[in-house]
């Protein structure tokens, strides 16, 4: 009891010290931080890629490791003074292997990419020569920009699509999930050198074993991007891409609840190519404070409480999905296996299907703005076979990782689904809903 109290006092003092000096030296930024803190406290964060990093992760982020340059690898640096950086980075790498149940005899870790997009670019440039072919998931079906997005006119948008030759697979029109046999057929036709799975809005678990079989059947490498699912895989509530994929990339700030950053885990045979693609290929000095915070989030993911947390994320998403369906919302693929839900607003099952987009229908942009006014923060999103535009798409995407971090459970999910229905279907006053949301969020402090 005494120790706990002392620790709490110490933390409070530390925080006050940091903020006192910021308040005095830069009051404008101090005020913005305080406002953002308030926003995060009183609204419901339902963007599936967002979460609340723990105070310990943030303490590591703000540590003196931010002052250091450490180009190179542990034990092989270009600058002096890296004896503690070496130890810290090795610890982060070892922890990553442990969290995913891997052995260092087979797998190698690199925690240096500043984001999963850069991690993906590193993998692509490590394994492929310019002009070679990639088969990845269509962005509008739930893929990711970094997997090689180009416009339907063929104009490359993502950097990878400017250097590599990209073709896409997607979900089926009737089921809105993958047909792996069709992906295999497509792979045989396209003959890619790299197959990528993963993305941002596919609500179903991915069969990594099948994906690996498809890639290897056509002589391609297989990259599993589990940016969204990393924590759920670490907690063993979703299938694992190991040992099937040749390389796995992930974000650390999403379900893994760490700092903004990324981890690459590859089979040992690709170790040198991947490390060199990151440095000196794409980055200079790594963000050592971020790697430190990654090490901390990996330690947190080893505690039993983390497993309960990720289980609850999925329970919450499933109950939210069921409730939304009761109100007639059309969920892409009919539901979810993970932490996210994608709603196609063009069709409301209860109010009747529409086959053609109607300009008066609520699009994803307007829906997201209305929900934000009501204190429910989600994001507009394209849906498979999109008829709108990226800025005014037909869908919204909702997720449960951040709400679950706050301790919200089934009861709260039911209430949130009701608010979403009241705002988007009944046209209820968003100010009224916001008042009720604030009342709820006060009971679930961050
Ligand atoms: N922006 C992330 C997401 O929201 O899914 C992906 O990079």
Short mmCIF file of C-alpha atoms and ligand atoms in Angstrom, two decimals:
data_model
loop_
_atom_site.label_atom_id
_atom_site.label_comp_id
_atom_site.label_asym_id
_atom_site.label_seq_id
_atom_site.Cartn_x
_atom_site.Cartn_y
_atom_site.Cartn_z
CA UNK A 1 0.00 0.00 0.00
CA UNK A 2 2.75 2.38 1.08
CA UNK A 3 4.92 1.45 -1.95
CA UNK A 4 2.02 1.99 -4.33
CA UNK A 5 1.27 5.38 -2.87
CA UNK A 6 4.90 6.44 -3.06
CA UNK A 7 5.12 5.34 -6.69
CA UNK A 8 1.99 7.24 -7.56
CA UNK A 9 3.30 10.37 -5.91
CA UNK A 10 6.59 10.00 -7.72
CA UNK A 11 4.83 9.66 -11.11
CA UNK A 12 2.65 12.65 -10.42
CA UNK A 13 5.63 14.72 -9.42
CA UNK A 14 7.53 13.70 -12.55
CA UNK A 15 4.59 14.53 -14.78
CA UNK A 16 4.07 17.86 -13.08
CA UNK A 17 7.78 18.64 -13.49
CA UNK A 18 7.70 17.92 -17.22
CA UNK A 19 4.51 19.86 -17.77
CA UNK A 20 5.47 22.74 -15.50
CA UNK A 21 8.53 23.45 -17.60
CA UNK A 22 6.61 23.06 -20.86
CA UNK A 23 3.90 25.32 -19.48
CA UNK A 24 6.44 28.00 -18.74
CA UNK A 25 8.65 27.66 -21.79
CA UNK A 26 6.01 26.99 -24.43
CA UNK A 27 2.50 27.71 -23.17
CA UNK A 28 0.97 27.51 -26.67
CA UNK A 29 2.09 23.91 -27.15
CA UNK A 30 1.30 23.11 -23.51
CA UNK A 31 -2.28 24.27 -24.04
CA UNK A 32 -2.65 22.24 -27.22
CA UNK A 33 -1.42 19.13 -25.42
CA UNK A 34 -3.91 19.74 -22.63
CA UNK A 35 -6.74 20.24 -25.13
CA UNK A 36 -5.82 17.04 -26.98
CA UNK A 37 -5.66 15.22 -23.65
CA UNK A 38 -9.16 16.45 -22.87
CA UNK A 39 -10.44 15.39 -26.31
CA UNK A 40 -8.98 11.92 -25.88
CA UNK A 41 -10.53 11.66 -22.43
CA UNK A 42 -14.05 12.83 -23.18
CA UNK A 43 -14.66 11.33 -26.62
CA UNK A 44 -14.83 7.70 -27.71
CA UNK A 45 -11.76 6.80 -29.77
CA UNK A 46 -13.09 4.29 -32.30
CA UNK A 47 -10.51 4.60 -35.07
CA UNK A 48 -9.31 0.97 -35.17
CA UNK A 49 -5.66 1.91 -35.66
CA UNK A 50 -5.56 4.17 -32.58
CA UNK A 51 -4.94 3.24 -28.97
CA UNK A 52 -3.69 4.69 -25.69
CA UNK A 53 -0.01 4.00 -25.05
CA UNK A 54 0.68 3.33 -21.37
CA UNK A 55 2.43 5.91 -19.16
CA UNK A 56 5.46 3.57 -19.10
CA UNK A 57 5.64 3.52 -22.91
CA UNK A 58 5.40 7.32 -22.92
CA UNK A 59 8.06 7.59 -20.23
CA UNK A 60 10.42 5.54 -22.41
CA UNK A 61 9.54 7.70 -25.42
CA UNK A 62 10.49 10.84 -23.54
CA UNK A 63 13.75 9.29 -22.29
CA UNK A 64 17.33 10.41 -23.00
CA UNK A 65 17.63 7.79 -25.73
CA UNK A 66 16.09 10.50 -27.94
CA UNK A 67 19.48 12.28 -27.79
CA UNK A 68 21.49 9.51 -29.42
CA UNK A 69 22.64 8.62 -32.93
CA UNK A 70 23.25 4.93 -33.55
CA UNK A 71 23.52 4.14 -37.26
CA UNK A 72 24.40 0.51 -37.74
CA UNK A 73 23.56 -2.62 -35.81
CA UNK A 74 24.17 -3.58 -32.15
CA UNK A 75 27.93 -4.09 -31.75
CA UNK A 76 28.61 -2.60 -35.22
CA UNK A 77 27.91 1.12 -35.00
CA UNK A 78 29.24 4.11 -36.90
CA UNK A 79 29.22 6.39 -33.83
CA UNK A 80 30.65 5.95 -30.34
CA UNK A 81 28.70 5.93 -27.12
CA UNK A 82 26.27 3.20 -28.08
CA UNK A 83 26.95 0.65 -25.34
CA UNK A 84 23.52 1.16 -23.74
CA UNK A 85 21.71 1.60 -27.06
CA UNK A 86 23.16 -1.78 -28.07
CA UNK A 87 21.81 -3.45 -24.95
CA UNK A 88 18.45 -1.76 -25.30
CA UNK A 89 18.05 -2.67 -28.99
CA UNK A 90 19.08 -6.27 -28.38
CA UNK A 91 16.50 -6.46 -25.60
CA UNK A 92 13.78 -5.11 -27.90
CA UNK A 93 14.69 -7.68 -30.57
CA UNK A 94 14.77 -10.59 -28.10
CA UNK A 95 11.43 -9.54 -26.64
CA UNK A 96 9.85 -9.37 -30.10
CA UNK A 97 10.90 -12.98 -30.74
CA UNK A 98 9.56 -14.05 -27.35
CA UNK A 99 6.20 -12.31 -27.79
CA UNK A 100 5.60 -14.11 -31.09
CA UNK A 101 7.06 -17.43 -29.87
CA UNK A 102 9.99 -17.45 -32.31
CA UNK A 103 13.57 -18.69 -32.05
CA UNK A 104 16.61 -16.66 -33.01
CA UNK A 105 17.95 -19.67 -34.91
CA UNK A 106 15.23 -19.09 -37.52
CA UNK A 107 14.04 -15.48 -37.23
CA UNK A 108 15.58 -12.02 -37.24
CA UNK A 109 14.08 -8.79 -35.87
CA UNK A 110 14.55 -5.19 -36.96
CA UNK A 111 12.75 -2.51 -34.90
CA UNK A 112 14.23 0.51 -36.68
CA UNK A 113 11.62 1.43 -39.30
CA UNK A 114 9.88 4.62 -38.25
CA UNK A 115 6.54 3.28 -39.50
CA UNK A 116 5.06 0.15 -41.00
CA UNK A 117 4.90 1.93 -44.40
CA UNK A 118 8.67 2.36 -44.31
CA UNK A 119 9.02 -1.22 -43.05
CA UNK A 120 7.03 -2.41 -46.08
CA UNK A 121 9.10 -0.32 -48.47
CA UNK A 122 12.25 -1.74 -46.91
CA UNK A 123 11.04 -5.30 -47.40
CA UNK A 124 10.00 -4.65 -51.00
CA UNK A 125 13.27 -2.98 -51.92
CA UNK A 126 15.25 -5.68 -50.09
CA UNK A 127 13.63 -8.59 -51.88
CA UNK A 128 12.83 -7.22 -55.34
CA UNK A 129 14.63 -5.49 -58.19
CA UNK A 130 13.01 -2.36 -59.65
CA UNK A 131 10.34 -3.30 -62.20
CA UNK A 132 9.55 -6.68 -60.64
CA UNK A 133 6.00 -7.63 -59.81
CA UNK A 134 3.94 -7.45 -56.60
CA UNK A 135 0.48 -8.91 -56.02
CA UNK A 136 -1.26 -7.14 -53.12
CA UNK A 137 -4.74 -6.38 -51.85
CA UNK A 138 -6.68 -3.59 -53.54
CA UNK A 139 -6.76 -0.51 -51.30
CA UNK A 140 -10.52 -0.05 -51.72
CA UNK A 141 -11.04 -3.65 -50.62
CA UNK A 142 -9.09 -3.00 -47.42
CA UNK A 143 -5.42 -3.04 -48.47
CA UNK A 144 -2.82 -0.39 -47.69
CA UNK A 145 -1.23 2.46 -49.66
CA UNK A 146 2.28 1.16 -49.02
CA UNK A 147 1.41 -2.10 -50.81
CA UNK A 148 1.57 -0.21 -54.07
CA UNK A 149 -1.51 1.92 -54.64
CA UNK A 150 -2.14 3.36 -58.11
CA UNK A 151 -5.24 4.99 -59.56
CA UNK A 152 -7.56 3.06 -61.88
CA UNK A 153 -6.06 5.18 -64.67
CA UNK A 154 -2.75 3.43 -63.86
CA UNK A 155 -1.16 6.55 -62.34
CA UNK A 156 1.11 5.40 -59.49
CA UNK A 157 0.42 7.06 -56.15
CA UNK A 158 2.42 5.11 -53.57
CA UNK A 159 6.19 5.23 -53.94
CA UNK A 160 6.37 1.44 -54.33
CA UNK A 161 4.00 1.60 -57.32
CA UNK A 162 6.40 4.02 -59.06
CA UNK A 163 9.23 1.51 -58.93
CA UNK A 164 7.46 -1.83 -59.01
CA UNK A 165 4.80 -3.39 -61.13
CA UNK A 166 1.67 -3.87 -58.99
CA UNK A 167 -1.45 -5.94 -59.53
CA UNK A 168 -4.25 -6.53 -57.06
CA UNK A 169 -6.51 -9.17 -55.61
CA UNK A 170 -9.67 -8.34 -53.70
CA UNK A 171 -12.70 -9.74 -51.98
CA UNK A 172 -15.62 -11.43 -53.69
CA UNK A 173 -18.63 -9.29 -54.53
CA UNK A 174 -21.19 -11.60 -52.90
CA UNK A 175 -19.30 -12.70 -49.76
CA UNK A 176 -16.94 -9.71 -49.34
CA UNK A 177 -14.23 -12.12 -48.20
CA UNK A 178 -11.28 -13.71 -50.02
CA UNK A 179 -11.65 -16.66 -52.33
CA UNK A 180 -8.16 -18.16 -51.92
CA UNK A 181 -8.56 -20.36 -55.01
CA UNK A 182 -9.17 -17.25 -57.09
CA UNK A 183 -6.13 -15.54 -55.57
CA UNK A 184 -4.07 -18.59 -56.53
CA UNK A 185 -5.38 -18.43 -60.10
CA UNK A 186 -4.56 -14.73 -60.26
CA UNK A 187 -1.08 -15.36 -58.87
CA UNK A 188 -0.48 -17.99 -61.56
CA UNK A 189 -1.56 -15.49 -64.20
CA UNK A 190 0.34 -12.47 -62.84
CA UNK A 191 3.47 -14.39 -61.70
CA UNK A 192 4.51 -11.88 -58.99
CA UNK A 193 7.87 -12.01 -57.21
CA UNK A 194 6.17 -10.87 -53.99
CA UNK A 195 2.72 -11.54 -52.54
CA UNK A 196 1.53 -9.19 -49.78
CA UNK A 197 -1.37 -9.81 -47.42
CA UNK A 198 -2.87 -7.46 -44.87
CA UNK A 199 -4.16 -3.95 -44.82
CA UNK A 200 -6.45 -1.66 -42.94
CA UNK A 201 -10.06 -2.68 -43.36
CA UNK A 202 -10.41 -6.44 -43.88
CA UNK A 203 -12.49 -7.48 -40.88
CA UNK A 204 -11.87 -11.20 -41.23
CA UNK A 205 -8.94 -13.31 -40.08
CA UNK A 206 -6.46 -14.09 -42.85
CA UNK A 207 -5.39 -17.63 -43.69
CA UNK A 208 -1.64 -17.00 -43.71
CA UNK A 209 -0.87 -20.63 -44.45
CA UNK A 210 -2.93 -20.48 -47.64
CA UNK A 211 -1.39 -17.17 -48.62
CA UNK A 212 2.11 -18.62 -48.17
CA UNK A 213 1.17 -21.66 -50.25
CA UNK A 214 -0.07 -19.37 -53.03
CA UNK A 215 3.10 -17.25 -52.95
CA UNK A 216 5.45 -20.21 -52.89
CA UNK A 217 3.48 -22.04 -55.62
CA UNK A 218 4.44 -19.25 -58.03
CA UNK A 219 7.96 -18.78 -56.67
CA UNK A 220 7.13 -15.50 -54.90
CA UNK A 221 8.18 -14.30 -51.47
CA UNK A 222 5.38 -13.80 -48.99
CA UNK A 223 5.10 -10.65 -46.87
CA UNK A 224 2.38 -10.65 -44.20
CA UNK A 225 1.65 -7.11 -43.06
CA UNK A 226 -0.05 -7.46 -39.67
CA UNK A 227 0.08 -3.76 -38.77
CA UNK A 228 -3.45 -3.89 -37.34
CA UNK A 229 -3.43 -7.40 -35.92
CA UNK A 230 0.01 -7.55 -34.20
CA UNK A 231 -1.34 -7.40 -30.63
CA UNK A 232 -4.12 -9.84 -31.40
CA UNK A 233 -1.59 -12.29 -32.83
CA UNK A 234 0.78 -11.77 -29.89
CA UNK A 235 -2.13 -12.54 -27.54
CA UNK A 236 -2.98 -15.61 -29.64
CA UNK A 237 -6.56 -14.57 -30.36
CA UNK A 238 -5.97 -14.51 -34.13
CA UNK A 239 -4.07 -16.84 -36.46
CA UNK A 240 -0.32 -16.27 -36.65
CA UNK A 241 1.56 -15.52 -39.88
CA UNK A 242 4.51 -17.47 -38.36
CA UNK A 243 6.06 -19.71 -39.58
CA UNK A 244 4.32 -19.32 -42.96
CA UNK A 245 5.42 -15.86 -44.11
CA UNK A 246 8.96 -15.08 -45.24
CA UNK A 247 8.70 -11.63 -43.71
CA UNK A 248 6.19 -10.07 -41.31
CA UNK A 249 5.78 -6.33 -40.77
CA UNK A 250 3.72 -4.63 -38.09
CA UNK A 251 2.92 -1.29 -36.48
CA UNK A 252 3.62 -0.99 -32.78
CA UNK A 253 1.04 1.69 -31.90
CA UNK A 254 -2.13 -0.15 -32.81
CA UNK A 255 -3.27 -3.34 -31.03
CA UNK A 256 0.26 -3.79 -29.65
CA UNK A 257 -0.36 -0.52 -27.73
CA UNK A 258 3.17 0.83 -28.03
CA UNK A 259 4.72 3.97 -29.52
CA UNK A 260 4.33 4.91 -33.18
CA UNK A 261 6.82 2.62 -34.85
CA UNK A 262 7.25 -0.71 -36.57
CA UNK A 263 8.81 -4.13 -36.30
CA UNK A 264 10.06 -6.31 -39.15
CA UNK A 265 10.53 -10.02 -38.45
CA UNK A 266 12.09 -12.04 -41.25
CA UNK A 267 13.52 -15.49 -41.80
CA UNK A 268 17.24 -15.38 -41.03
CA UNK A 269 18.15 -15.83 -44.69
CA UNK A 270 16.83 -12.29 -45.42
CA UNK A 271 18.47 -10.65 -42.39
CA UNK A 272 21.22 -8.72 -44.16
CA UNK A 273 19.12 -7.57 -47.07
CA UNK A 274 16.39 -6.28 -44.74
CA UNK A 275 18.77 -4.56 -42.33
CA UNK A 276 20.57 -2.86 -45.23
CA UNK A 277 17.30 -1.77 -46.83
CA UNK A 278 16.47 0.08 -43.60
CA UNK A 279 19.97 1.48 -43.06
CA UNK A 280 21.56 2.84 -45.17
CA UNK A 281 18.79 2.20 -47.72
CA UNK A 282 15.92 4.23 -46.34
CA UNK A 283 16.84 5.68 -42.96
CA UNK A 284 19.75 7.33 -41.20
CA UNK A 285 19.90 7.29 -37.41
CA UNK A 286 17.12 5.19 -35.89
CA UNK A 287 14.78 6.68 -33.27
CA UNK A 288 16.35 5.03 -30.21
CA UNK A 289 13.73 6.43 -27.85
CA UNK A 290 11.04 4.79 -30.00
CA UNK A 291 12.88 1.45 -29.98
CA UNK A 292 13.10 1.78 -26.19
CA UNK A 293 9.35 2.32 -25.99
CA UNK A 294 8.81 -0.65 -28.35
CA UNK A 295 10.82 -2.79 -25.92
CA UNK A 296 8.52 -1.62 -23.12
CA UNK A 297 5.31 -2.38 -25.00
CA UNK A 298 6.64 -5.85 -25.81
CA UNK A 299 7.30 -6.42 -22.11
CA UNK A 300 3.73 -5.30 -21.38
CA UNK A 301 2.44 -7.72 -24.01
CA UNK A 302 4.03 -10.60 -22.06
CA UNK A 303 1.87 -10.00 -18.97
CA UNK A 304 -1.25 -12.18 -18.61
CA UNK A 305 -3.37 -9.02 -18.48
CA UNK A 306 -2.50 -8.36 -22.12
CA UNK A 307 -4.09 -11.62 -23.21
CA UNK A 308 -7.29 -10.67 -21.39
CA UNK A 309 -7.13 -7.27 -23.03
CA UNK A 310 -6.92 -8.61 -26.59
CA UNK A 311 -9.65 -11.18 -25.90
CA UNK A 312 -11.90 -8.37 -24.77
CA UNK A 313 -11.09 -6.27 -27.87
CA UNK A 314 -12.57 -9.02 -30.02
CA UNK A 315 -15.54 -9.67 -27.71
CA UNK A 316 -16.32 -5.96 -27.83
CA UNK A 317 -16.02 -5.79 -31.62
CA UNK A 318 -18.31 -8.78 -32.08
CA UNK A 319 -21.01 -7.43 -29.78
CA UNK A 320 -20.78 -4.01 -31.41
CA UNK A 321 -21.13 -5.67 -34.82
CA UNK A 322 -24.16 -7.71 -33.72
CA UNK A 323 -25.88 -4.65 -32.28
CA UNK A 324 -25.21 -2.54 -35.38
CA UNK A 325 -26.62 -5.33 -37.53
CA UNK A 326 -29.79 -5.34 -35.42
CA UNK A 327 -30.25 -1.71 -36.40
CA UNK A 328 -29.94 -2.67 -40.06
CA UNK A 329 -26.38 -1.46 -40.71
CA UNK A 330 -24.74 -3.32 -43.55
CA UNK A 331 -21.41 -4.67 -42.30
CA UNK A 332 -18.89 -5.61 -44.96
CA UNK A 333 -18.44 -9.40 -44.83
CA UNK A 334 -21.37 -9.55 -42.39
CA UNK A 335 -19.35 -9.00 -39.24
CA UNK A 336 -15.86 -9.24 -37.82
CA UNK A 337 -13.27 -11.69 -36.50
CA UNK A 338 -11.04 -9.01 -35.07
CA UNK A 339 -10.99 -5.46 -33.73
CA UNK A 340 -12.57 -3.59 -36.62
CA UNK A 341 -15.87 -3.18 -38.38
CA UNK A 342 -16.48 -1.68 -41.82
CA UNK A 343 -19.99 -0.35 -42.53
CA UNK A 344 -21.30 0.22 -46.04
CA UNK A 345 -23.69 3.14 -45.56
CA UNK A 346 -25.24 2.74 -49.00
CA UNK A 347 -27.36 -0.14 -47.83
CA UNK A 348 -29.42 -0.32 -44.68
CA UNK A 349 -30.83 -3.77 -44.25
CA UNK A 350 -33.68 -2.57 -42.05
CA UNK A 351 -34.65 0.38 -44.21
CA UNK A 352 -34.34 -1.56 -47.47
CA UNK A 353 -31.54 -2.14 -49.92
CA UNK A 354 -30.61 0.37 -52.55
CA UNK A 355 -28.82 -0.90 -55.58
CA UNK A 356 -27.72 2.47 -56.91
CA UNK A 357 -25.89 5.09 -54.91
CA UNK A 358 -28.18 7.98 -54.17
CA UNK A 359 -26.52 11.40 -53.87
CA UNK A 360 -28.76 12.18 -50.90
CA UNK A 361 -27.56 9.15 -48.97
CA UNK A 362 -25.29 9.74 -46.06
CA UNK A 363 -21.73 9.16 -47.24
CA UNK A 364 -18.82 8.10 -45.04
CA UNK A 365 -17.50 11.63 -44.74
CA UNK A 366 -20.76 13.14 -43.47
CA UNK A 367 -21.38 10.19 -41.17
CA UNK A 368 -17.92 10.47 -39.59
CA UNK A 369 -18.39 14.24 -39.07
CA UNK A 370 -21.79 13.74 -37.42
CA UNK A 371 -20.50 10.98 -35.16
CA UNK A 372 -17.51 13.12 -34.15
CA UNK A 373 -19.92 15.89 -33.15
CA UNK A 374 -21.63 13.30 -30.98
CA UNK A 375 -18.30 12.31 -29.38
CA UNK A 376 -17.83 9.09 -31.38
CA UNK A 377 -14.57 9.38 -33.30
CA UNK A 378 -14.30 7.00 -36.26
CA UNK A 379 -13.06 7.39 -39.83
CA UNK A 380 -14.60 7.46 -43.27
CA UNK A 381 -13.45 4.55 -45.38
CA UNK A 382 -13.79 3.18 -48.88
CA UNK A 383 -15.64 -0.11 -49.20
CA UNK A 384 -15.15 -2.95 -51.71
CA UNK A 385 -16.62 -2.03 -55.11
CA UNK A 386 -16.70 1.61 -54.05
CA UNK A 387 -18.90 4.03 -55.98
CA UNK A 388 -17.81 7.18 -54.14
CA UNK A 389 -14.44 8.90 -53.86
CA UNK A 390 -11.67 8.52 -51.26
CA UNK A 391 -12.75 11.83 -49.70
CA UNK A 392 -16.47 10.99 -49.85
CA UNK A 393 -16.46 7.23 -49.67
CA UNK A 394 -19.44 5.02 -48.85
CA UNK A 395 -18.25 3.60 -45.57
CA UNK A 396 -17.11 4.21 -42.04
CA UNK A 397 -14.64 2.11 -40.08
CA UNK A 398 -14.97 1.50 -36.34
CA UNK A 399 -12.68 -0.27 -33.90
CA UNK A 400 -12.55 -1.34 -30.27
CA UNK A 401 -8.83 -1.37 -29.18
CA UNK A 402 -8.82 2.06 -27.51
CA UNK A 403 -12.22 1.65 -25.82
CA UNK A 404 -11.10 -1.72 -24.48
CA UNK A 405 -7.94 -0.14 -23.05
CA UNK A 406 -10.27 2.15 -21.09
CA UNK A 407 -12.03 -0.89 -19.64
CA UNK A 408 -15.23 -0.71 -21.67
CA UNK A 409 -17.11 -3.95 -22.17
CA UNK A 410 -20.25 -5.44 -23.72
CA UNK A 411 -22.66 -3.08 -21.93
CA UNK A 412 -20.89 -0.01 -23.26
CA UNK A 413 -20.70 -1.47 -26.79
CA UNK A 414 -24.49 -1.89 -26.82
CA UNK A 415 -24.96 1.72 -25.74
CA UNK A 416 -22.49 2.96 -28.37
CA UNK A 417 -24.27 1.02 -31.14
CA UNK A 418 -27.52 2.64 -30.00
CA UNK A 419 -25.97 6.12 -30.18
CA UNK A 420 -24.61 5.41 -33.67
CA UNK A 421 -28.07 4.34 -34.81
CA UNK A 422 -29.68 7.40 -33.19
CA UNK A 423 -27.26 9.78 -34.89
CA UNK A 424 -27.09 8.16 -38.34
CA UNK A 425 -30.60 6.75 -38.72
CA UNK A 426 -32.91 8.72 -36.39
CA UNK A 427 -31.16 12.06 -36.84
CA UNK A 428 -30.92 12.66 -33.07
CA UNK A 429 -29.34 15.92 -31.94
CA UNK A 430 -25.59 15.27 -31.74
CA UNK A 431 -25.17 17.72 -28.82
CA UNK A 432 -27.52 15.62 -26.73
CA UNK A 433 -25.61 12.44 -27.57
CA UNK A 434 -22.30 14.17 -26.83
CA UNK A 435 -23.53 15.01 -23.33
CA UNK A 436 -24.35 11.34 -22.73
CA UNK A 437 -21.02 10.21 -24.21
CA UNK A 438 -19.14 12.53 -21.84
CA UNK A 439 -21.04 11.08 -18.91
CA UNK A 440 -19.94 7.60 -19.93
CA UNK A 441 -16.31 8.48 -20.66
CA UNK A 442 -15.97 10.07 -17.22
CA UNK A 443 -16.47 6.57 -15.79
CA UNK A 444 -13.61 5.12 -17.90
CA UNK A 445 -10.55 7.21 -17.30
CA UNK A 446 -7.49 6.65 -19.44
N1 LIG B 1 -3.52 4.84 -41.11
C1 LIG B 1 -3.58 3.46 -40.69
C2 LIG B 1 -4.96 3.01 -40.43
O1 LIG B 1 -5.74 3.82 -39.97
O2 LIG B 1 -5.30 1.86 -40.64
C3 LIG B 1 -2.88 2.58 -41.63
O3 LIG B 1 -1.61 3.04 -41.88
#
